[in-house]
Amino acid sequence: METKKLISGALTVFVLFVIITQPEKAAEMVKIGFQGISDAATAIGEFMTELVR
């Protein structure tokens, strides 16, 4: 359990570091992530629509 906390803390510090030092790049990463989620949701919706037809 301690390892999980350590990894989570290190990841949090890294994310904050990237946001503070490179905000444009961080914003681009978030945009790409949300675009991927949106594309996946669209694909699942289209798949479900085709199953119903």
Coordinates of C-alpha atoms in Angstrom, one line a residue:
M1 CA 0.0 0.0 0.0
E2 CA 2.9 2.3 0.7
T3 CA 4.3 1.9 -2.8
K4 CA 0.9 2.9 -4.3
K5 CA 1.0 6.2 -2.2
L6 CA 4.6 6.8 -3.3
I7 CA 3.8 6.4 -7.0
S8 CA 0.7 8.5 -6.7
G9 CA 2.6 11.3 -5.0
A10 CA 5.4 11.2 -7.6
L11 CA 2.9 11.3 -10.4
T12 CA 1.1 14.2 -8.9
V13 CA 4.4 16.1 -8.4
F14 CA 5.3 15.4 -12.1
V15 CA 2.0 16.6 -13.4
L16 CA 2.2 19.8 -11.4
F17 CA 5.8 20.3 -12.6
V18 CA 4.7 20.0 -16.2
I19 CA 1.7 22.3 -15.8
I20 CA 3.8 25.0 -14.1
T21 CA 6.9 24.8 -16.4
Q22 CA 5.1 24.1 -19.7
P23 CA 1.5 25.2 -19.6
E24 CA 0.9 25.2 -23.3
K25 CA 2.2 21.7 -23.7
A26 CA 0.1 20.5 -20.7
A27 CA -3.0 22.1 -22.2
E28 CA -2.2 20.3 -25.5
M29 CA -1.9 17.0 -23.7
V30 CA -5.3 17.5 -22.0
K31 CA -6.8 18.4 -25.3
I32 CA -5.5 15.3 -26.9
G33 CA -6.7 13.2 -24.0
F34 CA -10.2 14.6 -24.1
Q35 CA -10.3 14.2 -27.9
G36 CA -9.4 10.5 -27.5
I37 CA -12.2 10.0 -25.0
S38 CA -14.6 11.8 -27.3
D39 CA -13.6 9.7 -30.2
A40 CA -14.0 6.5 -28.2
A41 CA -17.4 7.5 -27.0
T42 CA -18.5 8.4 -30.5
A43 CA -17.3 5.0 -31.8
I44 CA -19.1 3.1 -29.0
G45 CA -22.3 5.1 -29.8
E46 CA -22.0 4.3 -33.4
F47 CA -21.4 0.6 -32.6
M48 CA -24.4 0.4 -30.3
T49 CA -26.6 2.2 -33.0
E50 CA -25.6 -0.4 -35.6
L51 CA -26.4 -3.3 -33.1
V52 CA -29.9 -1.9 -32.7
R53 CA -30.6 -1.6 -36.4

